[in-house]
């Protein structure tokens, strides 16, 4: 069996972490199975490498190939100033309708943490990926466009806005919210999780964030009513609880009572904040994997950026990309290989052989290079 995986190296530290990660993913598959299954890696171009070789940052050929693909991985991409792209990453997510950003957050033994009990953190965040303020609908203060919009809002809608405002629009739809919650519930049921928590700021933004909450509960009742129950309701043999929390209160909850939360479904901006905050509790973005997923394509990637200040210095932590590779293998159904990678990463961390970002958090750690970390993980498989 062979699965084709398209990959984009990425910018900055991208090539370095790819050199460390890809051999580990291949070796984990080889060591886990005797049936000859392999991955066929096919490179696509985006970012600075695409600009150098093809004269554009996001070639149409790349989007076309990804639009027909099932599996892909990418490194971090820089959004060039003045390119016409608000964000290469956001453009790809919107163009390919990768509506669910999924980030599992768990603790690895050996990592020093700013919280007392990081081992209690074991959550999976489902962040809506195409709507909310990340839709990028905004106008600059003083522009002709914003003046027209402010005049319309004043004269037609009776909204009192300062004439010097910059204005952004926060679109949220029933379709976008429900498909995100649907995927979160299906995942929770498949994985035997106990709860899905809808996180929102609906006490203030009632018709966007509040609507996300309402649509989430509607979806759960309409499509999963026989297997879900609400907070405070009798369980009656149904395995999955659906509940909600206000976003700011949820930040306190994940610090004080993380063990009470399994799967989180939330809006775009809240999900960005919350997933990074949770990653900080268990060691930082260097060990935070993720995937942007649509109905057909799953695009796996590290959650950190390009880290240009250390690019080319063999200092970057490849852990996030390595663990994203483990997620990829899980998504293929090759669970044994995915778990082999996670155990190998934990083994190396407990030996206190880590890259510079983690060495400062672990007393007595030995600082090693990006490539050396990859080599050690490979040996521990």
mmCIF file of C-alpha atoms in Angstrom:
data_model
loop_
_atom_site.group_PDB
_atom_site.id
_atom_site.type_symbol
_atom_site.label_atom_id
_atom_site.label_comp_id
_atom_site.label_asym_id
_atom_site.label_seq_id
_atom_site.Cartn_x
_atom_site.Cartn_y
_atom_site.Cartn_z
ATOM 1 C CA UNK A 1 0.000 0.000 0.000
ATOM 2 C CA UNK A 2 1.283 3.461 -0.892
ATOM 3 C CA UNK A 3 -0.253 6.803 0.054
ATOM 4 C CA UNK A 4 0.676 9.955 -1.828
ATOM 5 C CA UNK A 5 1.449 12.970 0.360
ATOM 6 C CA UNK A 6 2.064 16.376 -1.183
ATOM 7 C CA UNK A 7 4.456 18.561 0.765
ATOM 8 C CA UNK A 8 5.586 22.185 0.857
ATOM 9 C CA UNK A 9 8.950 22.774 2.546
ATOM 10 C CA UNK A 10 8.071 26.243 3.776
ATOM 11 C CA UNK A 11 10.187 29.304 4.459
ATOM 12 C CA UNK A 12 12.686 30.206 7.155
ATOM 13 C CA UNK A 13 13.386 27.088 9.204
ATOM 14 C CA UNK A 14 11.072 25.044 6.973
ATOM 15 C CA UNK A 15 13.768 23.168 5.000
ATOM 16 C CA UNK A 16 15.667 22.313 8.205
ATOM 17 C CA UNK A 17 12.723 20.860 10.075
ATOM 18 C CA UNK A 18 11.672 18.953 6.953
ATOM 19 C CA UNK A 19 15.113 17.365 6.701
ATOM 20 C CA UNK A 20 14.735 16.213 10.300
ATOM 21 C CA UNK A 21 11.086 15.125 10.146
ATOM 22 C CA UNK A 22 10.565 13.270 6.891
ATOM 23 C CA UNK A 23 13.069 10.427 7.567
ATOM 24 C CA UNK A 24 11.366 9.859 10.929
ATOM 25 C CA UNK A 25 7.921 9.539 9.342
ATOM 26 C CA UNK A 26 9.250 7.108 6.735
ATOM 27 C CA UNK A 27 11.120 5.046 9.329
ATOM 28 C CA UNK A 28 8.104 4.847 11.636
ATOM 29 C CA UNK A 29 6.039 3.356 8.811
ATOM 30 C CA UNK A 30 8.775 0.911 7.841
ATOM 31 C CA UNK A 31 9.312 -0.272 11.422
ATOM 32 C CA UNK A 32 5.602 -0.571 12.217
ATOM 33 C CA UNK A 33 4.489 -2.685 9.275
ATOM 34 C CA UNK A 34 5.819 -5.654 7.341
ATOM 35 C CA UNK A 35 3.377 -5.340 4.456
ATOM 36 C CA UNK A 36 5.440 -2.923 2.382
ATOM 37 C CA UNK A 37 3.301 0.174 2.912
ATOM 38 C CA UNK A 38 5.081 3.424 2.075
ATOM 39 C CA UNK A 39 4.522 7.127 1.520
ATOM 40 C CA UNK A 40 5.094 8.715 -1.878
ATOM 41 C CA UNK A 41 6.235 12.290 -1.233
ATOM 42 C CA UNK A 42 5.481 14.823 -3.975
ATOM 43 C CA UNK A 43 6.782 18.366 -3.583
ATOM 44 C CA UNK A 44 4.671 21.439 -4.324
ATOM 45 C CA UNK A 45 5.892 25.029 -4.303
ATOM 46 C CA UNK A 46 4.653 27.943 -2.234
ATOM 47 C CA UNK A 47 6.248 30.892 -0.490
ATOM 48 C CA UNK A 48 9.759 32.136 -1.167
ATOM 49 C CA UNK A 49 10.881 28.995 -3.002
ATOM 50 C CA UNK A 50 7.930 29.312 -5.387
ATOM 51 C CA UNK A 51 8.749 32.961 -5.995
ATOM 52 C CA UNK A 52 12.360 32.136 -6.806
ATOM 53 C CA UNK A 53 11.531 29.268 -9.160
ATOM 54 C CA UNK A 54 8.196 30.311 -10.688
ATOM 55 C CA UNK A 55 7.849 34.028 -10.048
ATOM 56 C CA UNK A 56 4.789 33.836 -7.783
ATOM 57 C CA UNK A 57 4.239 33.033 -4.126
ATOM 58 C CA UNK A 58 1.267 30.708 -4.522
ATOM 59 C CA UNK A 59 1.215 29.056 -7.956
ATOM 60 C CA UNK A 60 -2.121 27.940 -9.345
ATOM 61 C CA UNK A 61 -0.617 24.501 -9.963
ATOM 62 C CA UNK A 62 -0.089 24.103 -6.223
ATOM 63 C CA UNK A 63 -3.699 24.954 -5.417
ATOM 64 C CA UNK A 64 -4.938 22.670 -8.196
ATOM 65 C CA UNK A 65 -2.919 19.709 -6.940
ATOM 66 C CA UNK A 66 -4.012 20.250 -3.347
ATOM 67 C CA UNK A 67 -7.615 20.605 -4.441
ATOM 68 C CA UNK A 68 -7.473 17.036 -5.753
ATOM 69 C CA UNK A 69 -5.444 15.583 -2.870
ATOM 70 C CA UNK A 70 -6.290 13.751 0.340
ATOM 71 C CA UNK A 71 -3.046 14.142 2.291
ATOM 72 C CA UNK A 72 -0.565 17.028 2.450
ATOM 73 C CA UNK A 73 2.007 18.555 4.784
ATOM 74 C CA UNK A 74 3.641 21.948 4.829
ATOM 75 C CA UNK A 75 6.230 23.931 6.706
ATOM 76 C CA UNK A 76 5.670 27.510 7.887
ATOM 77 C CA UNK A 77 5.193 30.167 5.205
ATOM 78 C CA UNK A 78 6.114 33.841 5.282
ATOM 79 C CA UNK A 79 3.571 36.311 3.944
ATOM 80 C CA UNK A 80 5.638 38.760 1.852
ATOM 81 C CA UNK A 81 5.011 42.473 2.287
ATOM 82 C CA UNK A 82 3.189 44.033 -0.653
ATOM 83 C CA UNK A 83 2.463 40.717 -2.360
ATOM 84 C CA UNK A 84 -1.295 41.115 -2.479
ATOM 85 C CA UNK A 85 -1.776 38.274 0.022
ATOM 86 C CA UNK A 86 -3.157 39.123 3.445
ATOM 87 C CA UNK A 87 -1.680 35.771 4.513
ATOM 88 C CA UNK A 88 -0.488 32.836 2.422
ATOM 89 C CA UNK A 89 -1.737 30.452 5.081
ATOM 90 C CA UNK A 90 -5.181 32.051 5.277
ATOM 91 C CA UNK A 91 -5.401 32.215 1.472
ATOM 92 C CA UNK A 92 -4.714 28.489 1.223
ATOM 93 C CA UNK A 93 -7.275 27.647 3.902
ATOM 94 C CA UNK A 94 -9.962 29.740 2.270
ATOM 95 C CA UNK A 95 -9.176 28.689 -1.315
ATOM 96 C CA UNK A 96 -9.212 24.998 -0.379
ATOM 97 C CA UNK A 97 -12.070 25.358 2.142
ATOM 98 C CA UNK A 98 -10.003 23.873 4.965
ATOM 99 C CA UNK A 99 -12.587 24.877 7.514
ATOM 100 C CA UNK A 100 -11.359 22.960 10.577
ATOM 101 C CA UNK A 101 -8.063 23.716 12.274
ATOM 102 C CA UNK A 102 -7.471 20.795 14.630
ATOM 103 C CA UNK A 103 -4.798 20.974 17.313
ATOM 104 C CA UNK A 104 -4.276 18.212 19.884
ATOM 105 C CA UNK A 105 -2.518 19.395 23.032
ATOM 106 C CA UNK A 106 -0.943 16.916 25.439
ATOM 107 C CA UNK A 107 1.978 16.809 27.839
ATOM 108 C CA UNK A 108 5.261 15.001 27.202
ATOM 109 C CA UNK A 109 7.131 13.751 30.246
ATOM 110 C CA UNK A 110 10.308 15.677 30.941
ATOM 111 C CA UNK A 111 9.127 19.122 29.824
ATOM 112 C CA UNK A 112 9.203 21.882 32.411
ATOM 113 C CA UNK A 113 5.904 23.752 32.493
ATOM 114 C CA UNK A 114 4.682 27.058 33.956
ATOM 115 C CA UNK A 115 1.697 25.226 35.517
ATOM 116 C CA UNK A 116 1.669 22.739 38.406
ATOM 117 C CA UNK A 117 -0.016 19.836 36.640
ATOM 118 C CA UNK A 118 0.625 19.914 32.889
ATOM 119 C CA UNK A 119 0.018 16.154 32.755
ATOM 120 C CA UNK A 120 -3.700 16.899 33.200
ATOM 121 C CA UNK A 121 -3.826 18.642 29.812
ATOM 122 C CA UNK A 122 -5.159 16.356 27.082
ATOM 123 C CA UNK A 123 -7.442 18.320 24.782
ATOM 124 C CA UNK A 124 -8.181 18.592 21.088
ATOM 125 C CA UNK A 125 -9.178 22.021 19.790
ATOM 126 C CA UNK A 126 -11.408 22.366 16.725
ATOM 127 C CA UNK A 127 -11.091 25.948 15.498
ATOM 128 C CA UNK A 128 -13.320 27.260 12.714
ATOM 129 C CA UNK A 129 -10.913 28.319 9.986
ATOM 130 C CA UNK A 130 -12.669 30.382 7.313
ATOM 131 C CA UNK A 131 -14.965 32.914 9.010
ATOM 132 C CA UNK A 132 -14.855 35.388 11.923
ATOM 133 C CA UNK A 133 -12.414 38.316 11.778
ATOM 134 C CA UNK A 134 -9.912 36.113 9.918
ATOM 135 C CA UNK A 135 -12.067 36.457 6.814
ATOM 136 C CA UNK A 136 -10.030 39.639 6.350
ATOM 137 C CA UNK A 137 -12.923 41.966 5.549
ATOM 138 C CA UNK A 138 -11.733 45.352 6.782
ATOM 139 C CA UNK A 139 -11.061 48.892 5.654
ATOM 140 C CA UNK A 140 -8.324 51.315 6.693
ATOM 141 C CA UNK A 141 -9.011 54.428 8.722
ATOM 142 C CA UNK A 142 -9.430 57.443 6.446
ATOM 143 C CA UNK A 143 -9.846 55.448 3.232
ATOM 144 C CA UNK A 144 -12.599 56.275 0.753
ATOM 145 C CA UNK A 145 -14.083 52.825 1.299
ATOM 146 C CA UNK A 146 -14.338 53.165 5.053
ATOM 147 C CA UNK A 147 -15.870 56.626 4.739
ATOM 148 C CA UNK A 148 -18.633 55.171 2.558
ATOM 149 C CA UNK A 149 -19.229 52.354 5.000
ATOM 150 C CA UNK A 150 -19.310 54.650 8.025
ATOM 151 C CA UNK A 151 -21.754 56.946 6.243
ATOM 152 C CA UNK A 152 -24.008 53.985 5.438
ATOM 153 C CA UNK A 153 -23.901 52.697 9.005
ATOM 154 C CA UNK A 154 -24.675 56.135 10.394
ATOM 155 C CA UNK A 155 -27.414 57.111 7.980
ATOM 156 C CA UNK A 156 -29.111 53.795 7.319
ATOM 157 C CA UNK A 157 -28.419 51.669 10.390
ATOM 158 C CA UNK A 158 -28.232 54.377 13.042
ATOM 159 C CA UNK A 159 -24.802 53.276 14.244
ATOM 160 C CA UNK A 160 -22.714 56.030 15.828
ATOM 161 C CA UNK A 161 -19.144 55.573 14.621
ATOM 162 C CA UNK A 162 -16.212 57.916 14.904
ATOM 163 C CA UNK A 163 -15.261 59.192 11.449
ATOM 164 C CA UNK A 164 -11.646 58.110 11.991
ATOM 165 C CA UNK A 165 -12.490 54.431 12.586
ATOM 166 C CA UNK A 166 -10.955 51.560 10.782
ATOM 167 C CA UNK A 167 -13.747 49.023 10.324
ATOM 168 C CA UNK A 168 -13.714 45.239 10.152
ATOM 169 C CA UNK A 169 -16.584 42.822 9.601
ATOM 170 C CA UNK A 170 -17.013 39.561 11.516
ATOM 171 C CA UNK A 171 -19.022 37.162 9.315
ATOM 172 C CA UNK A 172 -20.295 33.885 10.795
ATOM 173 C CA UNK A 173 -22.764 31.507 9.206
ATOM 174 C CA UNK A 174 -24.883 28.557 10.319
ATOM 175 C CA UNK A 175 -23.154 26.367 7.720
ATOM 176 C CA UNK A 176 -19.638 27.306 8.816
ATOM 177 C CA UNK A 177 -20.379 26.861 12.506
ATOM 178 C CA UNK A 178 -22.333 23.635 12.189
ATOM 179 C CA UNK A 179 -19.856 21.796 10.000
ATOM 180 C CA UNK A 180 -17.090 22.606 12.487
ATOM 181 C CA UNK A 181 -19.132 21.365 15.431
ATOM 182 C CA UNK A 182 -20.199 18.284 13.451
ATOM 183 C CA UNK A 183 -16.583 17.309 12.880
ATOM 184 C CA UNK A 184 -15.719 17.903 16.548
ATOM 185 C CA UNK A 185 -18.608 15.696 17.718
ATOM 186 C CA UNK A 186 -17.743 12.902 15.295
ATOM 187 C CA UNK A 187 -14.135 12.981 16.446
ATOM 188 C CA UNK A 188 -15.160 12.875 20.117
ATOM 189 C CA UNK A 189 -17.453 9.901 19.524
ATOM 190 C CA UNK A 190 -14.831 8.040 17.472
ATOM 191 C CA UNK A 191 -12.145 8.627 20.106
ATOM 192 C CA UNK A 192 -14.314 7.829 23.115
ATOM 193 C CA UNK A 193 -14.048 11.337 24.539
ATOM 194 C CA UNK A 194 -16.530 12.419 27.181
ATOM 195 C CA UNK A 195 -17.391 15.986 26.207
ATOM 196 C CA UNK A 196 -17.425 18.675 23.530
ATOM 197 C CA UNK A 197 -17.307 22.243 24.837
ATOM 198 C CA UNK A 198 -18.498 25.136 22.663
ATOM 199 C CA UNK A 199 -16.324 28.170 23.464
ATOM 200 C CA UNK A 200 -17.661 31.602 22.502
ATOM 201 C CA UNK A 201 -18.092 35.230 23.558
ATOM 202 C CA UNK A 202 -21.833 35.178 23.059
ATOM 203 C CA UNK A 203 -22.598 37.226 26.149
ATOM 204 C CA UNK A 204 -21.328 40.288 24.238
ATOM 205 C CA UNK A 205 -21.441 39.398 20.527
ATOM 206 C CA UNK A 206 -24.872 37.814 20.551
ATOM 207 C CA UNK A 207 -25.488 37.440 16.819
ATOM 208 C CA UNK A 208 -22.090 36.041 15.866
ATOM 209 C CA UNK A 209 -20.438 34.325 18.838
ATOM 210 C CA UNK A 210 -23.801 33.762 20.472
ATOM 211 C CA UNK A 211 -25.122 32.348 17.229
ATOM 212 C CA UNK A 212 -22.159 29.931 17.096
ATOM 213 C CA UNK A 213 -23.300 28.577 20.461
ATOM 214 C CA UNK A 214 -26.912 28.319 19.343
ATOM 215 C CA UNK A 215 -26.064 26.646 16.033
ATOM 216 C CA UNK A 216 -23.749 24.212 17.808
ATOM 217 C CA UNK A 217 -26.466 23.060 20.171
ATOM 218 C CA UNK A 218 -28.923 22.821 17.280
ATOM 219 C CA UNK A 219 -26.540 20.625 15.302
ATOM 220 C CA UNK A 220 -25.938 18.353 18.288
ATOM 221 C CA UNK A 221 -29.681 17.925 18.897
ATOM 222 C CA UNK A 222 -30.646 17.459 15.240
ATOM 223 C CA UNK A 223 -27.897 15.066 14.155
ATOM 224 C CA UNK A 224 -26.562 13.483 17.346
ATOM 225 C CA UNK A 225 -29.477 13.647 19.754
ATOM 226 C CA UNK A 226 -29.395 9.910 20.407
ATOM 227 C CA UNK A 227 -25.764 9.964 21.587
ATOM 228 C CA UNK A 228 -25.357 13.440 23.171
ATOM 229 C CA UNK A 229 -26.801 15.164 26.212
ATOM 230 C CA UNK A 230 -26.607 18.690 27.575
ATOM 231 C CA UNK A 231 -24.935 19.856 30.748
ATOM 232 C CA UNK A 232 -27.247 19.154 33.668
ATOM 233 C CA UNK A 233 -29.372 16.698 31.697
ATOM 234 C CA UNK A 234 -29.712 13.022 32.539
ATOM 235 C CA UNK A 235 -27.163 11.010 30.583
ATOM 236 C CA UNK A 236 -29.495 8.039 29.980
ATOM 237 C CA UNK A 237 -26.894 5.932 28.245
ATOM 238 C CA UNK A 238 -25.718 8.679 25.902
ATOM 239 C CA UNK A 239 -21.891 8.862 25.857
ATOM 240 C CA UNK A 240 -21.128 12.499 24.949
ATOM 241 C CA UNK A 241 -21.886 15.683 26.858
ATOM 242 C CA UNK A 242 -22.319 18.958 24.922
ATOM 243 C CA UNK A 243 -21.742 22.144 26.915
ATOM 244 C CA UNK A 244 -20.503 25.687 26.448
ATOM 245 C CA UNK A 245 -18.223 28.195 28.133
ATOM 246 C CA UNK A 246 -17.617 31.926 27.734
ATOM 247 C CA UNK A 247 -14.186 32.424 26.136
ATOM 248 C CA UNK A 248 -12.545 34.469 28.897
ATOM 249 C CA UNK A 249 -13.814 32.090 31.581
ATOM 250 C CA UNK A 250 -12.478 29.180 29.538
ATOM 251 C CA UNK A 251 -8.938 30.535 29.762
ATOM 252 C CA UNK A 252 -9.222 30.243 33.534
ATOM 253 C CA UNK A 253 -10.755 26.782 33.274
ATOM 254 C CA UNK A 254 -7.946 25.305 31.182
ATOM 255 C CA UNK A 255 -5.441 26.588 33.727
ATOM 256 C CA UNK A 256 -7.263 25.434 36.854
ATOM 257 C CA UNK A 257 -9.294 22.403 35.719
ATOM 258 C CA UNK A 258 -7.870 21.122 32.421
ATOM 259 C CA UNK A 259 -8.761 17.529 33.202
ATOM 260 C CA UNK A 260 -12.464 18.436 32.901
ATOM 261 C CA UNK A 261 -12.200 19.215 29.169
ATOM 262 C CA UNK A 262 -11.760 16.847 26.240
ATOM 263 C CA UNK A 263 -12.727 18.374 22.880
ATOM 264 C CA UNK A 264 -13.197 22.106 22.320
ATOM 265 C CA UNK A 265 -15.111 23.554 19.365
ATOM 266 C CA UNK A 266 -14.707 27.284 18.933
ATOM 267 C CA UNK A 267 -14.593 30.263 16.627
ATOM 268 C CA UNK A 268 -11.559 31.357 14.635
ATOM 269 C CA UNK A 269 -9.997 34.037 16.821
ATOM 270 C CA UNK A 270 -10.841 32.314 20.111
ATOM 271 C CA UNK A 271 -9.306 29.120 18.781
ATOM 272 C CA UNK A 272 -6.092 30.886 17.833
ATOM 273 C CA UNK A 273 -5.651 32.322 21.326
ATOM 274 C CA UNK A 274 -6.755 29.219 23.182
ATOM 275 C CA UNK A 275 -4.628 26.703 21.282
ATOM 276 C CA UNK A 276 -1.479 28.783 21.778
ATOM 277 C CA UNK A 277 -2.241 29.248 25.483
ATOM 278 C CA UNK A 278 -2.706 25.507 25.929
ATOM 279 C CA UNK A 279 0.508 24.797 24.031
ATOM 280 C CA UNK A 280 2.353 27.062 26.476
ATOM 281 C CA UNK A 281 1.157 24.872 29.351
ATOM 282 C CA UNK A 282 2.829 21.788 27.892
ATOM 283 C CA UNK A 283 6.087 23.145 26.494
ATOM 284 C CA UNK A 284 5.324 25.717 23.806
ATOM 285 C CA UNK A 285 4.692 25.814 20.077
ATOM 286 C CA UNK A 286 7.783 23.752 19.315
ATOM 287 C CA UNK A 287 5.810 20.643 20.255
ATOM 288 C CA UNK A 288 2.396 21.750 18.958
ATOM 289 C CA UNK A 289 1.187 19.859 15.873
ATOM 290 C CA UNK A 290 -1.874 20.711 13.827
ATOM 291 C CA UNK A 291 -3.931 20.057 10.724
ATOM 292 C CA UNK A 292 -6.186 22.205 8.560
ATOM 293 C CA UNK A 293 -8.902 19.970 7.216
ATOM 294 C CA UNK A 294 -11.763 20.141 4.759
ATOM 295 C CA UNK A 295 -14.147 17.457 3.591
ATOM 296 C CA UNK A 296 -11.480 15.771 1.437
ATOM 297 C CA UNK A 297 -8.026 17.314 2.029
ATOM 298 C CA UNK A 298 -6.097 17.219 5.312
ATOM 299 C CA UNK A 299 -3.107 19.606 5.354
ATOM 300 C CA UNK A 300 -0.799 18.924 8.321
ATOM 301 C CA UNK A 301 1.607 21.578 9.558
ATOM 302 C CA UNK A 302 3.493 22.886 12.596
ATOM 303 C CA UNK A 303 1.793 25.675 14.492
ATOM 304 C CA UNK A 304 4.882 27.860 14.801
ATOM 305 C CA UNK A 305 6.147 30.415 12.299
ATOM 306 C CA UNK A 306 9.196 30.646 10.055
ATOM 307 C CA UNK A 307 11.590 31.805 12.828
ATOM 308 C CA UNK A 308 13.780 33.832 10.434
ATOM 309 C CA UNK A 309 16.300 34.813 13.120
ATOM 310 C CA UNK A 310 17.488 31.204 13.453
ATOM 311 C CA UNK A 311 16.879 30.034 9.873
ATOM 312 C CA UNK A 312 19.875 28.198 8.434
ATOM 313 C CA UNK A 313 21.513 27.767 11.835
ATOM 314 C CA UNK A 314 20.323 24.196 12.563
ATOM 315 C CA UNK A 315 18.724 25.422 15.796
ATOM 316 C CA UNK A 316 14.987 25.027 15.190
ATOM 317 C CA UNK A 317 12.830 22.513 17.029
ATOM 318 C CA UNK A 318 11.416 20.037 14.480
ATOM 319 C CA UNK A 319 9.077 18.528 17.080
ATOM 320 C CA UNK A 320 5.931 20.259 15.882
ATOM 321 C CA UNK A 321 6.402 19.008 12.314
ATOM 322 C CA UNK A 322 7.406 15.524 13.505
ATOM 323 C CA UNK A 323 4.257 15.300 15.630
ATOM 324 C CA UNK A 324 2.181 16.658 12.746
ATOM 325 C CA UNK A 325 3.538 13.692 10.828
ATOM 326 C CA UNK A 326 2.231 11.416 13.573
ATOM 327 C CA UNK A 327 -1.186 13.037 13.118
ATOM 328 C CA UNK A 328 -0.938 12.390 9.387
ATOM 329 C CA UNK A 329 -0.281 8.703 10.020
ATOM 330 C CA UNK A 330 -3.237 8.536 12.406
ATOM 331 C CA UNK A 331 -5.433 10.110 9.730
ATOM 332 C CA UNK A 332 -4.307 7.421 7.267
ATOM 333 C CA UNK A 333 -5.304 4.793 9.814
ATOM 334 C CA UNK A 334 -1.664 3.883 10.470
ATOM 335 C CA UNK A 335 -2.059 4.375 14.209
ATOM 336 C CA UNK A 336 0.839 2.145 15.250
ATOM 337 C CA UNK A 337 3.314 4.274 13.303
ATOM 338 C CA UNK A 338 1.865 7.508 14.691
ATOM 339 C CA UNK A 339 2.122 6.271 18.263
ATOM 340 C CA UNK A 340 5.663 5.044 17.640
ATOM 341 C CA UNK A 341 6.666 8.610 16.744
ATOM 342 C CA UNK A 342 5.048 10.131 19.831
ATOM 343 C CA UNK A 343 6.771 7.642 22.113
ATOM 344 C CA UNK A 344 10.128 8.295 20.452
ATOM 345 C CA UNK A 345 9.763 12.059 20.881
ATOM 346 C CA UNK A 346 8.949 11.584 24.560
ATOM 347 C CA UNK A 347 11.913 9.243 25.005
ATOM 348 C CA UNK A 348 14.349 11.833 23.672
ATOM 349 C CA UNK A 349 12.836 14.605 25.787
ATOM 350 C CA UNK A 350 13.108 12.532 28.973
ATOM 351 C CA UNK A 351 16.794 12.055 28.145
ATOM 352 C CA UNK A 352 17.069 15.857 28.230
ATOM 353 C CA UNK A 353 18.535 16.045 24.726
ATOM 354 C CA UNK A 354 16.592 18.971 23.266
ATOM 355 C CA UNK A 355 16.788 22.028 21.031
ATOM 356 C CA UNK A 356 17.426 25.519 22.345
ATOM 357 C CA UNK A 357 13.763 26.465 22.887
ATOM 358 C CA UNK A 358 13.247 23.527 25.249
ATOM 359 C CA UNK A 359 16.712 23.472 26.836
ATOM 360 C CA UNK A 360 15.976 26.685 28.717
ATOM 361 C CA UNK A 361 12.882 25.071 30.259
ATOM 362 C CA UNK A 362 14.480 21.796 31.371
ATOM 363 C CA UNK A 363 17.039 21.888 34.208
ATOM 364 C CA UNK A 364 20.183 19.982 33.290
ATOM 365 C CA UNK A 365 19.249 19.653 29.631
ATOM 366 C CA UNK A 366 21.825 19.349 26.878
ATOM 367 C CA UNK A 367 21.184 21.696 23.974
ATOM 368 C CA UNK A 368 21.421 19.963 20.620
ATOM 369 C CA UNK A 369 20.811 20.945 17.016
ATOM 370 C CA UNK A 370 17.699 20.474 14.938
ATOM 371 C CA UNK A 371 19.312 17.696 12.931
ATOM 372 C CA UNK A 372 20.678 15.977 16.046
ATOM 373 C CA UNK A 373 17.227 15.985 17.660
ATOM 374 C CA UNK A 374 15.820 14.380 14.516
ATOM 375 C CA UNK A 375 18.578 11.762 14.541
ATOM 376 C CA UNK A 376 17.861 10.867 18.183
ATOM 377 C CA UNK A 377 14.129 10.557 17.584
ATOM 378 C CA UNK A 378 14.857 8.322 14.621
ATOM 379 C CA UNK A 379 17.083 6.104 16.770
ATOM 380 C CA UNK A 380 14.359 5.895 19.455
ATOM 381 C CA UNK A 381 11.656 4.669 17.071
#
